[in-house]
Short mmCIF file of N, CA and C in Angstrom, two decimals:
data_model
loop_
_atom_site.label_atom_id
_atom_site.label_comp_id
_atom_site.label_asym_id
_atom_site.label_seq_id
_atom_site.Cartn_x
_atom_site.Cartn_y
_atom_site.Cartn_z
N MET A 1 17.56 -153.48 21.83
CA MET A 1 18.25 -153.02 20.77
C MET A 1 17.65 -152.53 19.54
N VAL A 2 17.55 -151.24 18.99
CA VAL A 2 17.10 -150.68 18.31
C VAL A 2 18.09 -149.98 16.81
N CYS A 3 17.70 -150.45 15.71
CA CYS A 3 18.11 -150.58 14.65
C CYS A 3 16.92 -149.42 13.61
N ASP A 4 18.01 -148.71 13.28
CA ASP A 4 17.32 -147.60 12.50
C ASP A 4 17.28 -147.81 10.89
N GLY A 5 17.51 -149.42 10.11
CA GLY A 5 17.46 -150.01 9.09
C GLY A 5 16.43 -150.27 8.55
N PRO A 6 16.61 -150.45 7.19
CA PRO A 6 14.98 -150.73 6.53
C PRO A 6 14.53 -151.87 7.73
N ASP A 7 12.92 -151.70 7.24
CA ASP A 7 12.34 -152.78 8.48
C ASP A 7 12.46 -154.47 7.71
N PRO A 8 12.61 -155.83 8.81
CA PRO A 8 12.51 -156.68 8.13
C PRO A 8 11.72 -157.10 6.75
N PRO A 9 12.18 -158.51 5.95
CA PRO A 9 10.79 -158.97 5.45
C PRO A 9 9.29 -159.37 5.58
N GLU A 10 8.69 -159.35 5.54
CA GLU A 10 7.81 -160.18 5.91
C GLU A 10 7.83 -161.62 6.10
N ASN A 11 7.31 -162.38 6.77
CA ASN A 11 7.83 -164.16 7.56
C ASN A 11 7.32 -165.01 6.31
N ASN A 12 7.53 -164.85 5.23
CA ASN A 12 6.97 -165.53 4.03
C ASN A 12 8.30 -165.95 3.83
N PRO A 13 7.35 -167.67 3.89
CA PRO A 13 9.27 -168.37 4.03
C PRO A 13 9.53 -168.81 2.56
N HIS A 14 8.21 -168.30 2.03
CA HIS A 14 8.86 -168.47 -0.04
C HIS A 14 10.22 -167.67 -0.24
N GLU A 15 10.08 -166.71 0.03
CA GLU A 15 10.80 -166.00 -0.24
C GLU A 15 12.51 -165.40 0.98
N LEU A 16 12.19 -166.04 1.82
CA LEU A 16 13.17 -166.02 2.63
C LEU A 16 14.49 -167.53 2.48
N SER A 17 13.71 -168.56 1.75
CA SER A 17 14.24 -169.88 1.82
C SER A 17 14.30 -170.34 0.52
N PRO A 18 15.31 -171.14 0.18
CA PRO A 18 15.35 -171.52 -1.72
C PRO A 18 14.38 -172.92 -1.20
N PRO A 19 14.06 -173.07 -2.57
CA PRO A 19 12.42 -174.49 -2.60
C PRO A 19 13.32 -175.10 -1.98
N PRO A 20 12.97 -176.38 -1.45
CA PRO A 20 13.40 -177.50 -0.94
C PRO A 20 13.52 -179.10 -1.51
N ARG A 21 14.41 -179.40 -1.78
CA ARG A 21 15.40 -180.28 -2.38
C ARG A 21 14.25 -181.17 -3.13
N HIS A 22 13.68 -181.27 -2.63
CA HIS A 22 12.99 -182.52 -3.58
C HIS A 22 11.66 -181.96 -4.85
N ASP A 23 11.53 -180.56 -4.20
CA ASP A 23 10.90 -179.78 -5.65
C ASP A 23 11.71 -180.00 -6.78
N LEU A 24 13.49 -179.68 -6.04
CA LEU A 24 14.03 -179.15 -7.54
C LEU A 24 14.44 -181.19 -8.25
N LEU A 25 13.87 -181.88 -7.46
CA LEU A 25 14.33 -183.20 -8.24
C LEU A 25 13.38 -183.58 -8.91
N MET A 26 12.12 -183.41 -8.35
CA MET A 26 10.92 -183.86 -8.68
C MET A 26 10.25 -183.06 -10.30
N ASN A 27 11.49 -181.52 -10.13
CA ASN A 27 10.52 -180.92 -11.75
C ASN A 27 12.04 -180.61 -12.42
N GLY A 28 12.77 -180.84 -11.99
CA GLY A 28 14.36 -181.01 -12.65
C GLY A 28 14.48 -180.36 -12.71
N PRO A 29 15.88 -179.81 -13.07
CA PRO A 29 16.95 -178.75 -13.20
C PRO A 29 16.05 -177.76 -14.40
N GLN A 30 15.52 -176.13 -13.94
CA GLN A 30 14.95 -174.94 -14.43
C GLN A 30 15.84 -174.56 -15.49
N VAL A 31 15.96 -174.35 -17.50
CA VAL A 31 16.76 -173.99 -17.19
C VAL A 31 16.08 -171.73 -17.41
N GLU A 32 16.88 -171.23 -16.76
CA GLU A 32 17.09 -170.03 -16.93
C GLU A 32 17.79 -169.05 -17.84
N ASP A 33 17.25 -168.03 -18.12
CA ASP A 33 18.16 -167.25 -19.10
C ASP A 33 19.37 -166.39 -18.24
N SER A 34 20.29 -166.19 -16.88
CA SER A 34 21.14 -166.14 -16.22
C SER A 34 21.62 -167.21 -15.55
N ASP A 35 22.68 -166.94 -15.48
CA ASP A 35 23.35 -168.00 -13.76
C ASP A 35 23.15 -167.23 -12.64
N ASP A 36 23.04 -166.05 -12.77
CA ASP A 36 23.74 -165.40 -11.45
C ASP A 36 21.99 -165.61 -10.76
N GLU A 37 20.93 -165.82 -11.36
CA GLU A 37 19.62 -166.36 -10.64
C GLU A 37 19.71 -167.19 -10.10
N ASN A 38 19.85 -168.02 -10.78
CA ASN A 38 20.53 -169.53 -9.73
C ASN A 38 21.63 -170.02 -8.82
N GLU A 39 22.17 -168.88 -8.71
CA GLU A 39 23.00 -168.74 -8.10
C GLU A 39 22.45 -168.41 -6.40
N TYR A 40 22.17 -168.13 -6.49
CA TYR A 40 21.38 -167.02 -5.59
C TYR A 40 19.32 -167.21 -5.59
N VAL A 41 19.35 -168.74 -5.07
CA VAL A 41 17.84 -168.63 -5.29
C VAL A 41 16.83 -168.58 -4.02
N GLY A 42 15.91 -167.39 -4.04
CA GLY A 42 14.99 -167.14 -3.42
C GLY A 42 15.85 -166.04 -2.40
N TYR A 43 17.08 -165.30 -2.90
CA TYR A 43 17.73 -164.45 -2.06
C TYR A 43 18.33 -163.51 -2.97
N GLU A 44 18.41 -161.86 -2.80
CA GLU A 44 19.20 -161.46 -3.10
C GLU A 44 20.53 -160.93 -3.10
N PRO A 45 20.80 -160.69 -3.81
CA PRO A 45 22.62 -160.32 -3.39
C PRO A 45 22.36 -158.52 -3.20
N LEU A 46 23.30 -157.88 -2.24
CA LEU A 46 22.71 -156.24 -2.04
C LEU A 46 23.86 -155.44 -2.99
N PRO A 47 23.52 -154.45 -2.82
CA PRO A 47 24.41 -153.89 -4.25
C PRO A 47 25.45 -153.75 -3.91
N GLN A 48 26.89 -153.13 -4.06
CA GLN A 48 27.91 -153.22 -3.33
C GLN A 48 28.34 -151.59 -3.96
N GLY A 49 27.10 -150.81 -4.53
CA GLY A 49 27.43 -149.37 -4.37
C GLY A 49 27.78 -148.36 -6.16
N PRO A 50 28.05 -147.48 -6.74
CA PRO A 50 27.80 -147.58 -7.54
C PRO A 50 29.10 -147.64 -8.83
N GLU A 51 28.97 -148.67 -9.62
CA GLU A 51 30.23 -149.07 -10.92
C GLU A 51 30.93 -148.09 -11.36
N ILE A 52 31.69 -147.23 -11.14
CA ILE A 52 32.77 -146.32 -11.45
C ILE A 52 33.47 -146.40 -12.66
N SER A 53 33.78 -146.25 -13.64
CA SER A 53 35.11 -146.23 -14.77
C SER A 53 35.75 -145.28 -15.00
N TYR A 54 36.67 -145.70 -15.12
CA TYR A 54 37.98 -144.26 -15.15
C TYR A 54 38.43 -144.70 -16.50
N SER A 55 38.60 -143.65 -16.93
CA SER A 55 39.44 -143.58 -17.93
C SER A 55 41.30 -142.79 -17.88
N ASP A 56 42.26 -143.62 -18.25
CA ASP A 56 43.12 -142.50 -18.65
C ASP A 56 43.62 -141.83 -17.82
N GLN A 57 42.63 -140.30 -18.47
CA GLN A 57 42.94 -139.00 -18.53
C GLN A 57 42.88 -139.20 -17.20
N ASP A 58 41.10 -139.56 -16.18
CA ASP A 58 41.18 -139.55 -15.03
C ASP A 58 42.49 -139.97 -14.09
N LEU A 59 42.82 -140.65 -14.72
CA LEU A 59 43.96 -141.17 -13.29
C LEU A 59 45.15 -140.11 -13.53
N GLU A 60 45.49 -139.68 -15.09
CA GLU A 60 46.51 -138.69 -14.87
C GLU A 60 46.43 -137.11 -13.58
N GLU A 61 44.82 -136.79 -13.85
CA GLU A 61 44.40 -136.01 -13.27
C GLU A 61 44.66 -136.05 -11.47
N ASP A 62 43.87 -137.45 -11.27
CA ASP A 62 43.84 -137.81 -9.85
C ASP A 62 46.06 -137.75 -9.14
N ASP A 63 46.82 -138.02 -10.52
CA ASP A 63 48.24 -137.70 -9.90
C ASP A 63 48.76 -136.29 -9.94
N GLN A 64 48.31 -135.56 -10.35
CA GLN A 64 48.67 -133.92 -10.10
C GLN A 64 48.10 -133.66 -9.05
N ASP A 65 46.88 -133.70 -8.90
CA ASP A 65 45.67 -133.31 -8.04
C ASP A 65 46.81 -133.82 -6.58
N THR A 66 47.11 -134.78 -6.28
CA THR A 66 47.57 -135.50 -4.59
C THR A 66 48.92 -134.10 -4.75
N GLU A 67 47.82 -134.12 -3.63
CA GLU A 67 48.63 -132.87 -2.68
C GLU A 67 50.10 -133.88 -1.80
N GLN A 68 51.17 -132.78 -1.69
CA GLN A 68 52.05 -132.77 -0.65
C GLN A 68 52.42 -133.50 0.41
N PRO A 69 52.50 -133.86 1.43
CA PRO A 69 52.43 -134.30 2.78
C PRO A 69 52.68 -132.18 3.25
N PRO A 70 52.55 -132.31 4.54
CA PRO A 70 53.11 -130.69 4.70
C PRO A 70 54.86 -130.96 5.49
N ASN A 71 55.57 -129.97 5.63
CA ASN A 71 56.65 -130.83 5.74
C ASN A 71 57.21 -130.36 7.32
N ASN A 72 56.17 -129.85 7.44
CA ASN A 72 56.11 -130.11 9.43
C ASN A 72 56.45 -131.46 10.61
N ILE A 73 56.06 -132.67 8.93
CA ILE A 73 55.53 -133.81 9.68
C ILE A 73 57.19 -134.38 10.01
N PRO A 74 57.09 -134.78 11.50
CA PRO A 74 58.34 -135.57 11.23
C PRO A 74 58.72 -137.27 10.51
N PRO A 75 59.87 -137.37 9.97
CA PRO A 75 59.57 -138.90 9.13
C PRO A 75 59.33 -139.62 10.11
N ILE A 76 59.29 -141.27 9.94
CA ILE A 76 58.84 -142.04 10.11
C ILE A 76 59.99 -143.22 10.41
N GLU A 77 60.13 -143.26 11.75
CA GLU A 77 61.21 -143.90 12.10
C GLU A 77 61.06 -145.51 12.41
N SER A 78 61.39 -146.65 11.88
CA SER A 78 61.35 -148.10 12.81
C SER A 78 61.34 -147.92 14.38
N VAL A 79 60.93 -149.25 14.68
CA VAL A 79 60.67 -149.54 15.52
C VAL A 79 62.21 -150.09 16.67
N GLU A 80 62.60 -150.31 15.49
CA GLU A 80 64.47 -150.61 16.50
C GLU A 80 65.02 -149.02 16.45
N VAL A 81 64.89 -148.36 15.43
CA VAL A 81 65.41 -146.83 15.69
C VAL A 81 65.21 -146.50 16.88
N VAL A 82 63.90 -146.19 17.49
CA VAL A 82 63.48 -145.69 18.60
C VAL A 82 64.02 -146.60 19.33
N LEU A 83 63.87 -147.21 20.26
CA LEU A 83 63.85 -148.51 20.83
C LEU A 83 65.03 -147.98 21.60
N THR A 84 66.22 -147.91 20.49
CA THR A 84 68.02 -147.80 20.44
C THR A 84 67.88 -146.46 21.16
N ARG A 85 67.40 -145.57 20.11
CA ARG A 85 67.63 -144.10 20.70
C ARG A 85 67.58 -144.01 22.57
N GLU A 86 65.98 -144.58 22.72
CA GLU A 86 65.47 -145.05 24.16
C GLU A 86 66.33 -145.49 25.17
N VAL A 87 66.87 -147.00 24.54
CA VAL A 87 67.91 -147.55 25.85
C VAL A 87 69.15 -146.52 25.68
N TRP A 88 70.37 -145.83 24.95
CA TRP A 88 71.44 -144.79 25.32
C TRP A 88 70.38 -143.79 25.53
N ASN A 89 69.58 -143.18 25.58
CA ASN A 89 69.09 -141.94 26.00
C ASN A 89 68.63 -142.59 27.36
N THR A 90 68.39 -143.03 28.02
CA THR A 90 68.20 -143.36 29.40
C THR A 90 69.15 -143.41 30.64
N PRO A 91 69.06 -142.51 30.99
CA PRO A 91 69.72 -142.03 33.07
C PRO A 91 70.23 -144.00 33.24
N ARG A 92 71.49 -143.47 33.23
CA ARG A 92 71.93 -144.96 33.97
C ARG A 92 71.98 -144.57 35.49
N ASN A 93 71.83 -146.01 36.02
CA ASN A 93 71.39 -145.76 37.55
C ASN A 93 73.18 -145.63 37.68
N ASN A 94 73.51 -144.85 38.99
CA ASN A 94 74.48 -144.38 39.22
C ASN A 94 75.04 -145.24 40.68
N ASP A 95 73.75 -146.11 41.09
CA ASP A 95 74.46 -146.67 42.50
C ASP A 95 74.95 -147.80 42.43
N PRO A 96 75.89 -147.80 42.86
CA PRO A 96 77.43 -149.26 42.44
C PRO A 96 76.46 -150.50 43.21
N ILE A 97 77.20 -150.79 42.65
CA ILE A 97 77.36 -152.62 43.23
C ILE A 97 78.07 -152.46 44.72
N GLN A 98 77.11 -153.17 46.12
CA GLN A 98 77.91 -152.89 47.39
C GLN A 98 78.04 -154.50 47.98
N MET A 99 79.59 -154.14 47.61
CA MET A 99 80.47 -155.76 47.60
C MET A 99 81.53 -156.23 49.08
N ASP A 100 81.14 -156.56 49.88
CA ASP A 100 82.10 -156.84 50.63
C ASP A 100 83.36 -157.84 50.21
N SER A 101 83.98 -157.89 51.48
CA SER A 101 85.15 -158.87 50.41
C SER A 101 84.60 -159.84 50.62
N GLU A 102 83.31 -160.64 51.66
CA GLU A 102 83.13 -162.17 51.43
C GLU A 102 82.39 -162.03 50.44
N ARG A 103 82.40 -161.12 49.00
CA ARG A 103 81.19 -161.50 48.60
C ARG A 103 81.78 -161.58 46.95
N ALA A 104 83.12 -160.63 47.30
CA ALA A 104 84.31 -160.51 46.15
C ALA A 104 84.84 -161.71 46.15
N GLN A 105 84.90 -162.35 47.21
CA GLN A 105 86.04 -163.64 47.48
C GLN A 105 84.78 -164.59 46.49
N GLN A 106 83.63 -165.09 46.57
CA GLN A 106 82.53 -165.89 46.22
C GLN A 106 82.55 -165.54 44.37
N VAL A 107 82.18 -164.66 44.41
CA VAL A 107 82.40 -163.98 42.85
C VAL A 107 83.18 -164.22 41.93
N MET A 108 84.72 -163.93 42.69
CA MET A 108 86.30 -164.33 42.18
C MET A 108 86.23 -165.82 42.19
N SER A 109 85.70 -166.89 43.46
CA SER A 109 86.02 -168.21 42.92
C SER A 109 85.26 -168.47 42.15
N ALA A 110 83.65 -168.35 41.66
CA ALA A 110 83.07 -168.84 40.44
C ALA A 110 83.34 -168.27 39.46
N MET A 111 83.98 -167.16 38.76
CA MET A 111 84.90 -166.95 37.76
C MET A 111 86.11 -167.51 37.78
N ALA A 112 86.64 -167.94 38.62
CA ALA A 112 87.83 -168.74 38.81
C ALA A 112 88.52 -169.63 37.20
N ASN A 113 87.76 -170.70 37.17
CA ASN A 113 87.66 -171.32 36.37
C ASN A 113 86.46 -171.19 35.28
N PHE A 114 86.09 -169.72 34.76
CA PHE A 114 85.31 -169.83 33.82
C PHE A 114 86.12 -169.51 32.78
N SER A 115 86.12 -169.90 31.41
CA SER A 115 86.64 -169.15 30.12
C SER A 115 85.40 -169.65 28.61
N LEU A 116 86.18 -168.84 27.63
CA LEU A 116 85.41 -168.26 27.01
C LEU A 116 85.98 -169.95 25.68
N PRO A 117 84.43 -170.47 25.15
CA PRO A 117 85.42 -171.59 23.77
C PRO A 117 85.87 -170.08 23.11
N GLN A 118 86.85 -171.05 22.58
CA GLN A 118 87.83 -170.13 21.01
C GLN A 118 86.79 -170.14 20.04
N THR A 119 86.22 -170.60 19.57
CA THR A 119 85.15 -170.96 18.52
C THR A 119 84.45 -169.38 19.39
N SER A 120 84.46 -169.11 20.16
CA SER A 120 82.95 -167.95 20.38
C SER A 120 84.22 -166.35 20.21
N ILE A 121 85.69 -166.10 20.80
CA ILE A 121 86.03 -165.46 20.37
C ILE A 121 87.05 -164.95 18.98
N PRO A 122 86.12 -163.42 18.87
CA PRO A 122 86.54 -162.88 17.59
C PRO A 122 87.71 -162.03 16.81
N GLU A 123 87.93 -162.39 15.83
CA GLU A 123 89.13 -162.55 15.25
C GLU A 123 89.81 -161.27 15.93
N TRP A 124 89.45 -160.13 15.77
CA TRP A 124 89.95 -159.29 16.28
C TRP A 124 90.54 -158.91 17.61
N ALA A 125 90.37 -160.04 18.33
CA ALA A 125 90.36 -160.35 19.71
C ALA A 125 91.20 -160.69 20.37
N ARG A 126 91.20 -162.02 18.86
CA ARG A 126 92.57 -162.70 18.90
C ARG A 126 94.11 -162.75 18.72
N SER A 127 93.52 -161.10 17.86
CA SER A 127 95.28 -160.57 17.10
C SER A 127 95.97 -159.83 18.35
N ILE A 128 95.42 -159.16 19.41
CA ILE A 128 95.82 -158.26 20.55
C ILE A 128 95.60 -158.93 21.77
N SER A 129 97.02 -158.72 21.67
CA SER A 129 97.60 -159.47 23.68
C SER A 129 96.25 -159.16 24.77
N GLU A 130 96.27 -159.95 26.10
CA GLU A 130 95.96 -159.55 26.88
C GLU A 130 96.22 -159.10 27.58
N ASP A 131 97.35 -157.96 27.83
CA ASP A 131 97.99 -156.80 28.42
C ASP A 131 97.36 -155.76 27.18
N GLN A 132 97.58 -155.65 26.27
CA GLN A 132 97.17 -154.57 25.35
C GLN A 132 95.92 -154.74 25.52
N TRP A 133 94.99 -155.57 25.90
CA TRP A 133 93.89 -155.06 25.63
C TRP A 133 93.27 -154.70 27.09
N LYS A 134 94.20 -154.87 28.26
CA LYS A 134 93.83 -154.89 29.54
C LYS A 134 93.81 -152.97 29.76
N ARG A 135 95.32 -152.89 28.86
CA ARG A 135 95.82 -151.26 28.99
C ARG A 135 94.49 -150.64 28.20
N THR A 136 94.22 -150.75 26.96
CA THR A 136 92.97 -149.94 26.15
C THR A 136 91.86 -150.03 27.39
N LEU A 137 91.55 -151.03 27.51
CA LEU A 137 90.13 -151.33 28.51
C LEU A 137 90.42 -150.48 29.82
N ASN A 138 91.77 -150.13 30.77
CA ASN A 138 91.12 -149.10 31.50
C ASN A 138 91.53 -147.86 31.33
N GLU A 139 91.86 -147.68 30.21
CA GLU A 139 91.75 -146.15 29.36
C GLU A 139 90.79 -145.87 29.74
N GLN A 140 89.49 -146.96 28.97
CA GLN A 140 88.23 -146.04 28.11
C GLN A 140 87.30 -145.91 29.65
N ILE A 141 88.14 -146.98 30.73
CA ILE A 141 87.22 -146.79 31.67
C ILE A 141 87.78 -145.49 32.54
N GLN A 142 88.77 -145.05 32.18
CA GLN A 142 89.62 -143.59 33.62
C GLN A 142 88.34 -142.45 32.19
N LYS A 143 88.64 -142.78 31.21
CA LYS A 143 87.97 -141.70 29.64
C LYS A 143 86.26 -141.45 30.47
N ILE A 144 86.14 -143.07 30.70
CA ILE A 144 84.44 -142.55 31.30
C ILE A 144 83.96 -141.52 32.51
N LYS A 145 84.89 -142.85 34.03
CA LYS A 145 84.58 -141.64 34.91
C LYS A 145 85.27 -139.81 34.75
N SER A 146 86.07 -139.30 34.04
CA SER A 146 86.30 -138.27 33.75
C SER A 146 84.92 -137.29 33.26
N ASN A 147 84.78 -137.57 32.77
CA ASN A 147 82.75 -137.58 31.91
C ASN A 147 82.45 -137.28 32.44
N SER A 148 82.20 -137.88 33.90
CA SER A 148 81.01 -138.39 34.70
C SER A 148 80.75 -136.82 34.98
#
């Protein structure tokens, strides 16, 4: 691998590692003018870039110079909205379930003793009679079939 960066430092162990622990203990703590130098004994921190200070006037000018996005960019939609649209706009499979009389009898016998617990039935469904519900459901099915 070739690196186009600066050449590595010479292999001088005094420049690459801090002094041995026993030297620090024997000589005692050294008093220096800056705490930053103690923090990086043997190492030099990399520069973080130029330090730029902004005045309040600069910040106000930046706010005024901010460009508005073009109007031809569509609004951002949430994932839920996109998925809902895809689900409802996907063409339905019009292949009906093929069921002979034996299969129909199996389904009816499996469902014969099935009932929802009363706590799972919503209030609006409790207020409508079974006959009225069936009538409304059949009307909706007929509307769907006539629109197809």
